[in-house]
Coordinates of C-alpha atoms in Angstrom, one line a residue:
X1 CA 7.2 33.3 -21.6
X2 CA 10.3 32.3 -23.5
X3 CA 13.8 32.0 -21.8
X4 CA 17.1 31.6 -23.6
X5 CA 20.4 30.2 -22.0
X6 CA 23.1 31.2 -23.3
X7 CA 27.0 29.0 -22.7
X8 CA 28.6 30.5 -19.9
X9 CA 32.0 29.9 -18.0
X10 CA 32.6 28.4 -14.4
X11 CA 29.8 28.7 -11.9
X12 CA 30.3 30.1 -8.4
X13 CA 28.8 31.7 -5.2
X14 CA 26.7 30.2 -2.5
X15 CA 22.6 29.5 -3.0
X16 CA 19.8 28.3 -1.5
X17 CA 17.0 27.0 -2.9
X18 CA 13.3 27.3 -1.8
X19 CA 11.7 24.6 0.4
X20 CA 11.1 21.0 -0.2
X21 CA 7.8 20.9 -2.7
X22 CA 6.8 17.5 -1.0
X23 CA 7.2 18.4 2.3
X24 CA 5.8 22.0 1.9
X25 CA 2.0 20.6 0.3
X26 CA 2.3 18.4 3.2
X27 CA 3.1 20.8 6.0
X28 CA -0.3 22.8 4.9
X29 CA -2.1 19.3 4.4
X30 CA -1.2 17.4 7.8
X31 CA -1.3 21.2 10.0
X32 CA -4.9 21.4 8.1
X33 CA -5.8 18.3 10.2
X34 CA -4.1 18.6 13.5
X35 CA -6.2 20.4 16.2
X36 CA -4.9 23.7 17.2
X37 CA -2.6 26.0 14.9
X38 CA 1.1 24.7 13.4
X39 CA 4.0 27.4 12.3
X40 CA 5.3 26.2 8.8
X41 CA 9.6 28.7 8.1
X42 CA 10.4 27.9 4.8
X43 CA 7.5 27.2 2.5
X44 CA 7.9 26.8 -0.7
X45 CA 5.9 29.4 -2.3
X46 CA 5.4 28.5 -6.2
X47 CA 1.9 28.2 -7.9
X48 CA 1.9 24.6 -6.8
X49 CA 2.2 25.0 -3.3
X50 CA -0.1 28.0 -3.3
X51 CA -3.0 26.1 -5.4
X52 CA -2.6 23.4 -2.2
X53 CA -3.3 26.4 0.4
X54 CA -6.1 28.0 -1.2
X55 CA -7.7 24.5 -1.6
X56 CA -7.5 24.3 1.9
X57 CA -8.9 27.8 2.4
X58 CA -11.8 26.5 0.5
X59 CA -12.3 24.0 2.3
X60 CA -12.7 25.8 5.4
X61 CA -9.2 26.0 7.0
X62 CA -7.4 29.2 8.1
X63 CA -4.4 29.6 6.7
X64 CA -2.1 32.7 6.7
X65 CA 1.1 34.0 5.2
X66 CA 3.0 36.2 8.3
X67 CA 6.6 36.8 6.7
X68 CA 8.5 35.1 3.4
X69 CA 8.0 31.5 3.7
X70 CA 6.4 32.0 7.3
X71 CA 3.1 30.7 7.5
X72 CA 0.1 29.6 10.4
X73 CA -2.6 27.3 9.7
X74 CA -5.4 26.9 12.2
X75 CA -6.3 23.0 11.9
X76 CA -9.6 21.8 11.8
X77 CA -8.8 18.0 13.4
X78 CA -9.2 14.5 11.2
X79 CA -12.6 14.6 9.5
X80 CA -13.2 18.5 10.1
X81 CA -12.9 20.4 6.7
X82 CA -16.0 21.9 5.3
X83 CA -17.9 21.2 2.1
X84 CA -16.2 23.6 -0.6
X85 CA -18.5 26.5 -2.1
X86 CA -16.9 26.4 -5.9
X87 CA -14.7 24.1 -7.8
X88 CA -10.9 23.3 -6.1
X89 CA -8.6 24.3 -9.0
X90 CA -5.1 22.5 -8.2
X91 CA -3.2 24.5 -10.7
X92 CA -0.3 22.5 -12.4
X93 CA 0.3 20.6 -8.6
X94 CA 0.1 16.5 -9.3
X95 CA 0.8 16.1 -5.7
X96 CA -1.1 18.6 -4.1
X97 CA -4.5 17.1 -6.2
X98 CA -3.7 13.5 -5.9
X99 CA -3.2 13.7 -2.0
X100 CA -6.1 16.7 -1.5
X101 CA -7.7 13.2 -2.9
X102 CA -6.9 11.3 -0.2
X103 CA -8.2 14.2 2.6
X104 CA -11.2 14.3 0.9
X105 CA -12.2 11.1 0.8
X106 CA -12.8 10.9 4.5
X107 CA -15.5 13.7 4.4
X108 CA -18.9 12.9 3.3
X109 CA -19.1 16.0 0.7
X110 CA -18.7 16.1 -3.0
X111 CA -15.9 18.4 -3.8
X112 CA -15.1 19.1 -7.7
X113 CA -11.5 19.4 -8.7
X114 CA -9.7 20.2 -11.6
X115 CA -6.4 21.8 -12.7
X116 CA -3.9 23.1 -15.4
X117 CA -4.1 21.7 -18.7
X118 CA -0.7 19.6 -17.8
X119 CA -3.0 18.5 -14.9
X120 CA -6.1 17.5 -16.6
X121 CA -4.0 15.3 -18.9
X122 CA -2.1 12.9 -16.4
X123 CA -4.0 9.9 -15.0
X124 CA -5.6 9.6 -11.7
X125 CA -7.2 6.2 -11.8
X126 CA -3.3 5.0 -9.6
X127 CA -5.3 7.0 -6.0
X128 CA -9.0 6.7 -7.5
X129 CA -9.2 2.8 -7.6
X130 CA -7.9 2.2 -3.9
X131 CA -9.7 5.1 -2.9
X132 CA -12.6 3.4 -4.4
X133 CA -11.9 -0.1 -2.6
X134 CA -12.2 2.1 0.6
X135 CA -15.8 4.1 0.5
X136 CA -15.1 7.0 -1.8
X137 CA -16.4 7.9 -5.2
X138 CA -15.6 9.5 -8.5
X139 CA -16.9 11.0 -11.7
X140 CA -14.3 12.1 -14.2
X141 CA -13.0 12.5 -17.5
X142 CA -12.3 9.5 -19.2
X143 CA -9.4 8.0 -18.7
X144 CA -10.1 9.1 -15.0
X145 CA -8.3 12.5 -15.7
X146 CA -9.8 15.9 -14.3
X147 CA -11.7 17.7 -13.7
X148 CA -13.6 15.0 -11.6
X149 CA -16.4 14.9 -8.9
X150 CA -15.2 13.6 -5.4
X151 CA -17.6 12.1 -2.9
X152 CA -16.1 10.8 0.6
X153 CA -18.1 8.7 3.3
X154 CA -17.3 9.2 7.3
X155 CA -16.8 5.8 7.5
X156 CA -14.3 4.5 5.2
X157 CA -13.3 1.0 5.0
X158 CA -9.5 0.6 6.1
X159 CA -7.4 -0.8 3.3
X160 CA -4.6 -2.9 2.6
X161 CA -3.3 -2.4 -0.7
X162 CA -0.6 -3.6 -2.3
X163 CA 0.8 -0.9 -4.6
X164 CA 1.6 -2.1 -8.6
X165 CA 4.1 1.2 -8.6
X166 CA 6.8 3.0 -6.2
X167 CA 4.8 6.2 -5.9
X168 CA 4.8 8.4 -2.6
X169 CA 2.0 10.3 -4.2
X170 CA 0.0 6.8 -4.3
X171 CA 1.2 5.8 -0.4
X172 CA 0.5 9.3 0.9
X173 CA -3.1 9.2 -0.9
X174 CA -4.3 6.2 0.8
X175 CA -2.5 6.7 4.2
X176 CA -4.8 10.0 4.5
X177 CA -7.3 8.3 3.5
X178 CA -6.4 5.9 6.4
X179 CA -6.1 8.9 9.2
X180 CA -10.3 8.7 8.0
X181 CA -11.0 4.7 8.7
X182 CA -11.3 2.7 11.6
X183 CA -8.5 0.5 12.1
X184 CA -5.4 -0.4 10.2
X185 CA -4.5 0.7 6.6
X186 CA -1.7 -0.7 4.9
X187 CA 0.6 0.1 1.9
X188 CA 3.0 -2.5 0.5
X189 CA 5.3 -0.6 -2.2
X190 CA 7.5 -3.1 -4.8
X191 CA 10.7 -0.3 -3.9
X192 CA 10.3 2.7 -1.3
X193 CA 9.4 5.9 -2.4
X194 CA 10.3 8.4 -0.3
X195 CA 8.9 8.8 3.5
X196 CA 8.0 12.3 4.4
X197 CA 4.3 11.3 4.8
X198 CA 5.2 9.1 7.8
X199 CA 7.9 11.1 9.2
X200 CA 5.3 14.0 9.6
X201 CA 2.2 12.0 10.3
X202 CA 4.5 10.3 13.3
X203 CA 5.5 13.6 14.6
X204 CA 2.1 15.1 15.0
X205 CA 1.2 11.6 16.5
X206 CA 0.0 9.2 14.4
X207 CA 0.7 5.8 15.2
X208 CA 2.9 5.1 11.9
X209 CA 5.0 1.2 11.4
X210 CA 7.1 0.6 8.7
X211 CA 8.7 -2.9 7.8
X212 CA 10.9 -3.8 4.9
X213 CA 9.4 -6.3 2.2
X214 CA 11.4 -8.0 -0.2
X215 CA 14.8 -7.0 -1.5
X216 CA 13.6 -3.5 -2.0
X217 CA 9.9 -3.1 -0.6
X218 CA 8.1 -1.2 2.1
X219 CA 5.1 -2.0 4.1
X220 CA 3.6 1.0 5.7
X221 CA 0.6 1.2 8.5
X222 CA -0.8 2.9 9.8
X223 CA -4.0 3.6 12.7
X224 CA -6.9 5.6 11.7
X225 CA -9.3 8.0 13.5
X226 CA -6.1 9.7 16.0
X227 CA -6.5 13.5 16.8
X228 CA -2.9 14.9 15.1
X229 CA -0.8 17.4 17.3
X230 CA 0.0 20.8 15.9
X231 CA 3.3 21.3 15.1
X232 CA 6.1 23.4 13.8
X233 CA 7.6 22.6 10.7
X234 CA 10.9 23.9 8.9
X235 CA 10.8 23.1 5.8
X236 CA 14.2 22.2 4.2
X237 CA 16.0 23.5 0.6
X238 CA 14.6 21.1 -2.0
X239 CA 16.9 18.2 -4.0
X240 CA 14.6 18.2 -6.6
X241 CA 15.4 22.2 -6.8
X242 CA 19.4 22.1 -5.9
X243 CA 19.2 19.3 -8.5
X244 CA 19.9 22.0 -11.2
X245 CA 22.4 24.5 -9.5
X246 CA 24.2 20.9 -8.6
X247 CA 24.0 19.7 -12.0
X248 CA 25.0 22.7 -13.6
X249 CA 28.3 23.4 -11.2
X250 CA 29.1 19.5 -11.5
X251 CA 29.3 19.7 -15.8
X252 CA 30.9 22.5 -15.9
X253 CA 35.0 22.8 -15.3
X254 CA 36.3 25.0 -13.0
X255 CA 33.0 25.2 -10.9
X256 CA 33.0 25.9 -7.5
X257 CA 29.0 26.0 -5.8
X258 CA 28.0 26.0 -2.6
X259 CA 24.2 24.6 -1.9
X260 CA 23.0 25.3 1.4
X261 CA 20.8 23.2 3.8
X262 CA 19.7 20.7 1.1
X263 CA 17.7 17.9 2.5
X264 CA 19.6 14.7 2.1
X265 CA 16.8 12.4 3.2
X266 CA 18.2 9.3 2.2
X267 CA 15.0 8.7 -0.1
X268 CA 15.8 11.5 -2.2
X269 CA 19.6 12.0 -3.5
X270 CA 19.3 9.0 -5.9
X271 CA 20.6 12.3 -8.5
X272 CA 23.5 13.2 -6.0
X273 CA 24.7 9.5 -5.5
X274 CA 24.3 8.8 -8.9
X275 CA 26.8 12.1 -10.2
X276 CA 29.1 11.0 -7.0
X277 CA 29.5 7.6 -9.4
X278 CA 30.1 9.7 -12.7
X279 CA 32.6 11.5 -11.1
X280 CA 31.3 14.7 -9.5
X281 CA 32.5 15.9 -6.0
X282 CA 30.0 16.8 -3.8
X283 CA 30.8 17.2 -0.4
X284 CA 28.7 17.4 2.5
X285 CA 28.9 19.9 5.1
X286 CA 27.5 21.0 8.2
X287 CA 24.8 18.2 7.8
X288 CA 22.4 18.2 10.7
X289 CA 18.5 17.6 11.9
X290 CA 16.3 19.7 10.5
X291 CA 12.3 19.1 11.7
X292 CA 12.9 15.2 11.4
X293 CA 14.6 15.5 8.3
X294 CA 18.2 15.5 7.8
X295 CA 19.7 18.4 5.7
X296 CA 23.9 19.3 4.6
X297 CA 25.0 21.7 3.0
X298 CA 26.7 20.5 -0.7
X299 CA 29.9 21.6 -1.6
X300 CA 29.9 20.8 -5.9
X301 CA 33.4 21.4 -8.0
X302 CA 33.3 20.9 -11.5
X303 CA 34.9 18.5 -13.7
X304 CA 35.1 15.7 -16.3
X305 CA 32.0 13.1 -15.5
X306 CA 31.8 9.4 -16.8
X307 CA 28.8 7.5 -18.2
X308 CA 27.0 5.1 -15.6
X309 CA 24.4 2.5 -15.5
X310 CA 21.9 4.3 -13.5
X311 CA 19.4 0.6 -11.7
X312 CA 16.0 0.6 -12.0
X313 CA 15.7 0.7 -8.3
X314 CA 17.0 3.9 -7.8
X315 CA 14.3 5.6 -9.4
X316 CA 12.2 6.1 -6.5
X317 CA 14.8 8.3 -4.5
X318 CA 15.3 10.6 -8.0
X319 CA 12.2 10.4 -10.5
X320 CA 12.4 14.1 -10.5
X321 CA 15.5 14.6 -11.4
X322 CA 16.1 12.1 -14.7
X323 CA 15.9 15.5 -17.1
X324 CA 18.5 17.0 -15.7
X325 CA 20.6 14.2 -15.4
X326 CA 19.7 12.7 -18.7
X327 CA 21.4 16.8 -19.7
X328 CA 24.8 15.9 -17.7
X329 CA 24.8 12.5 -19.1
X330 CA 24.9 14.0 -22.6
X331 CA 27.9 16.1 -21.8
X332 CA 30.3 12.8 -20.2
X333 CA 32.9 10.6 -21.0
X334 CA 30.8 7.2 -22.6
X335 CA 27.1 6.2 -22.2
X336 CA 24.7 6.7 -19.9
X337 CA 22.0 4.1 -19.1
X338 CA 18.7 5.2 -17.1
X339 CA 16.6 2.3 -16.1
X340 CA 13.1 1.8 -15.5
X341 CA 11.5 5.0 -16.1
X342 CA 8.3 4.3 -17.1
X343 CA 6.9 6.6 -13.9
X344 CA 8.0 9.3 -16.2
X345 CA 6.0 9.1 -18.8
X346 CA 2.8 10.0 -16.2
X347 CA 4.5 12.9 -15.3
X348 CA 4.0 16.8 -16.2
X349 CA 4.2 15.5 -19.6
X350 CA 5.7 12.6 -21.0
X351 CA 9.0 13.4 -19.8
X352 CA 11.3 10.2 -21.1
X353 CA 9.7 10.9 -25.0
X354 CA 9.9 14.9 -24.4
X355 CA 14.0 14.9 -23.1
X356 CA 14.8 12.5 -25.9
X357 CA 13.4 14.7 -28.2
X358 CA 15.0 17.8 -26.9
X359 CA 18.3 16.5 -26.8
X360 CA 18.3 15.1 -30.0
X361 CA 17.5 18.6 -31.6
X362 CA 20.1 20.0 -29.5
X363 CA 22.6 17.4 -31.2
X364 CA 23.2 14.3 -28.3
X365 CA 22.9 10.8 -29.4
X366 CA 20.2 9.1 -27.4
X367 CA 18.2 6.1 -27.9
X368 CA 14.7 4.9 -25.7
X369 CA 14.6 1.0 -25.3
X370 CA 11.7 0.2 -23.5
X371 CA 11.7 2.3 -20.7
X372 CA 15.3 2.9 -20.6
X373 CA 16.7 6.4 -21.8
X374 CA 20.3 5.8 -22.9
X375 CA 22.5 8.9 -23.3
X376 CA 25.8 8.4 -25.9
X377 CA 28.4 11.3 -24.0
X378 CA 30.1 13.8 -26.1
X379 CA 33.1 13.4 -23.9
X380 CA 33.0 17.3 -22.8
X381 CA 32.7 18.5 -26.2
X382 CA 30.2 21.2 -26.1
X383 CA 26.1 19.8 -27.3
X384 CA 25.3 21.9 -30.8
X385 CA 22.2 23.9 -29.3
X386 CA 21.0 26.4 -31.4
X387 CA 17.2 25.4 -31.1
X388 CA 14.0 26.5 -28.9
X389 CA 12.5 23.4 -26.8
X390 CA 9.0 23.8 -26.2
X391 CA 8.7 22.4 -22.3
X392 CA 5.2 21.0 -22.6
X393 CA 4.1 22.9 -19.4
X394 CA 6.7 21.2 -17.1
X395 CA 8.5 22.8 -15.4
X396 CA 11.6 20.7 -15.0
X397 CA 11.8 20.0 -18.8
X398 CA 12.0 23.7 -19.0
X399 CA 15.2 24.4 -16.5
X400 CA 17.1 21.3 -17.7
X401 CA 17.4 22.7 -20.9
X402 CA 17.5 26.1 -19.7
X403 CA 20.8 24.3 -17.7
X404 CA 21.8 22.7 -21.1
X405 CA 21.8 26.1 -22.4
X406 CA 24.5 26.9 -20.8
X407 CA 26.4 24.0 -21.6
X408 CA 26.0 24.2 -25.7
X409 CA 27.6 25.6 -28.5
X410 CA 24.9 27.7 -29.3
X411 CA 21.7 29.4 -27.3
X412 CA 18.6 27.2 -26.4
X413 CA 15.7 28.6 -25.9
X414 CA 12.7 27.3 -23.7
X415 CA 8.9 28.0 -24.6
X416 CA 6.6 27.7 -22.1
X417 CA 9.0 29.0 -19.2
X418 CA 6.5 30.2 -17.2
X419 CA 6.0 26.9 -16.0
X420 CA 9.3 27.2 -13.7
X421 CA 6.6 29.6 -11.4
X422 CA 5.5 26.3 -9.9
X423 CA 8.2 24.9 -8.2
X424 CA 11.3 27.5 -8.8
X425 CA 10.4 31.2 -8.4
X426 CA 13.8 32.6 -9.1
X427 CA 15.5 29.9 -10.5
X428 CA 16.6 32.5 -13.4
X429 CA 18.2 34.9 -10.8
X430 CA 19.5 32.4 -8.7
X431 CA 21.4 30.9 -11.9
X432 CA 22.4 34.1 -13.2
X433 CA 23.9 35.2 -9.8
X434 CA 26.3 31.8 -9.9
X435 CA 27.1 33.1 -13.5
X436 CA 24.7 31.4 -15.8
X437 CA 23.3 33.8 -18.9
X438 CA 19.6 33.0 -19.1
X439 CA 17.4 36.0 -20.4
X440 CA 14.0 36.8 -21.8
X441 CA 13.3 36.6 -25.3
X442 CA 10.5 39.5 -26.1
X443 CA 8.1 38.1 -28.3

């Protein structure tokens, strides 16, 4: 599918977004282990999510869709699923496969998993090797990519690791594995990554401890074998999804968008605080507890933005949102400077190399330093555009351009749209209906 943006005036209305992508793969994961049957209201219901559920199906668990983002799931307790018939194919869903890693490794089965081409591409061996150090085994690809063979014991070996990267993916991985293993398993993280895993696992009952470490690090433990409560979970709008809609609203004069019940866990609007800094207001409202998360509404008005030095340790709270940002940062007053990003290059696709490409061919000035991404502002004046940007498969390459679309001079068009289906189904109306001009290009 190919999309084209097109520049369009002020944005306005009110919008919300679908559920939280992290917390919606692990409301299907953590219910899938509790004993008894959990209610999930809000569920995010892209490929990604969807690849997670029917994994779970496969493995045994009952899981059913009762109403739009209303779903039941009949757990099977810790150490219950069942040996899968055929292959688990995790679509395009890095998280989904990299924690379905970590359940799986407590079950003494050999599952085969594999996924999109995007998938089969980025590099597992970050959950393999721990999972390794605790009892499991794998056959893949080399390079440890999928598709790969995945052999758990019953009697893992509790772990504690000390993590070379900030990645909640990593954490979660080894923490399930750690619901599996006798005693405690630890995770020390250099900075925190974001915490839904042991907001939820605490809820359902889980004995969870957290401890600072360092300046910026996290220890987390927590105590295996514990039979997990069902529960009900309601499932919050996305950042990484208002990301664009805020964004968007926030570049563009004369904006005027209202975001409703965003979650504003504190480990996850390193974007918002970081366009608060350039300039952007976004105001909270009606902010409030949501299922152990907390969740506002934003209120973003558009205007002039400034260039910022974006830390290296703010990364972990907004590693999703760096395209879109890196698209605003084009459009402000001076440079931007985005540190430490090397996490992106092990994402969908290499996402620091792909946006500086992108925006170059769209007309910014940008420059990679190491694993910096700096971004020379136009100063307001509209980006060139006039170019197709092929996404690589990822989906949030494809709707910050589609956003810079509306920003430039002329069209930008986005191959490989189709990849907004995992995260964002109806991101294009939900843009269009604030006044954005995205459309389909026939082939």
């Amino acid at each position: 599918m190919q999309l084209q943006a097109a520049r369009s005036d002020a944005l306005t209305g009110t919008v919300r977004v679908p559920g939280d992508k992290s917390i919606s793969h692990r409301s299907l994961m953590f219910a899938a282990l509790a004993v008894g049957q959990s209610r999930i209201e809000g569920l995010l219901e892209g490929e990604d999510v969807l690849a997670t559920a029917h994994a779970l199906q496969r493995l045994g668990v009952e899981i059913a869709r009762t109403g739009a983002g209303a779903w039941t799931v009949h757990g099977v307790g810790v150490g219950g699923l069942a040996e899968p018939a055929c292959v688990l194919d995790m679509g395009n869903a890095g998280t989904g496969a990299r924690l379905m890693m970590g359940l799986l490794a407590g079950h003494p089965f050999t599952s085969i998993m594999t996924g999109d081409g995007s998938l089969r591409s980025r590099p597992m061996a970050r959950v393999m090797n721990p999972l390794t150090q605790m009892g499991a085994s794998f056959v893949g690809r080399s390079g440890n990519r999928l598709p790969a063979a995945i052999t758990g014991r019953r009697d893992l070996l509790p772990l504690s690791y000390v993590s070379p990267v900030a990645s909640a993916q990593v954490k979660s991985a080894i923490l399930l594995a750690g619901l599996h293993a006798p005693g405690i398993t630890s995770v020390t993280e250099p900075l925190a990554s974001r915490d839904h895993t042991e907001r939820m696992l605490a809820h359902m009952g889980a004995t969870v401890e957290t401890e600072p470490h360092g300046e910026d690090g996290l220890v987390v433990r927590i105590t295996g074998r514990p039979e997990l409560r069902p529960a009900s979970f309601q499932v919050p709008a996305d950042p990484s999804s208002a990301a664009f809609p805020v964004a968007a609203a926030a570049a563009t004069p004369g904006s005027r968008v209202l975001v409703e019940a965003v979650c504003v866990n504190p480990l996850r609007i390193g974007l918002f605080t970081t366009l608060e800094e350039m300039g952007a207001k976004i105001t909270r409202q009606n902010q409030r507890d949501v299922g152990g998360e907390t969740v506002a509404d934003l209120l973003v008005e558009g205007g002039p933005l400034q260039g910022v030095d974006v830390p290296a340790g703010r990364a972990p709270s907004m590693i999703d949102e760096y395209p879109v940002l890196s698209v605003v940062a084009a459009l402000a007053c001076g440079t931007t400077r985005m540190r430490g990003l090397a996490e992106l290059r092990v994402k969908e696709s290499d996402r620091l190399a792909t946006m500086a490409e992108g925006l170059a061919a769209c007309g910014a000035k940008v420059e990679i330093e190491g694993d910096d991404l700096i971004v020379h502002g136009t100063g307001g004046t509209a980006l060139a555009g006039g170019v197709t940007i092929n996404a690589r498969l990822d989906h949030r390459i494809a709707m910050s351009f589609l956003v810079l679309g509306g920003l430039a001079q002329e069209p930008v068009g986005v191959e490989g749209a189709e990849a907004i289906f995992t995260s964002f189904p109806g991101f294009v109306q939900l843009m269009n209906g604030l006044g954005a001009k995205i459309t389909e290009e026939l082939a």
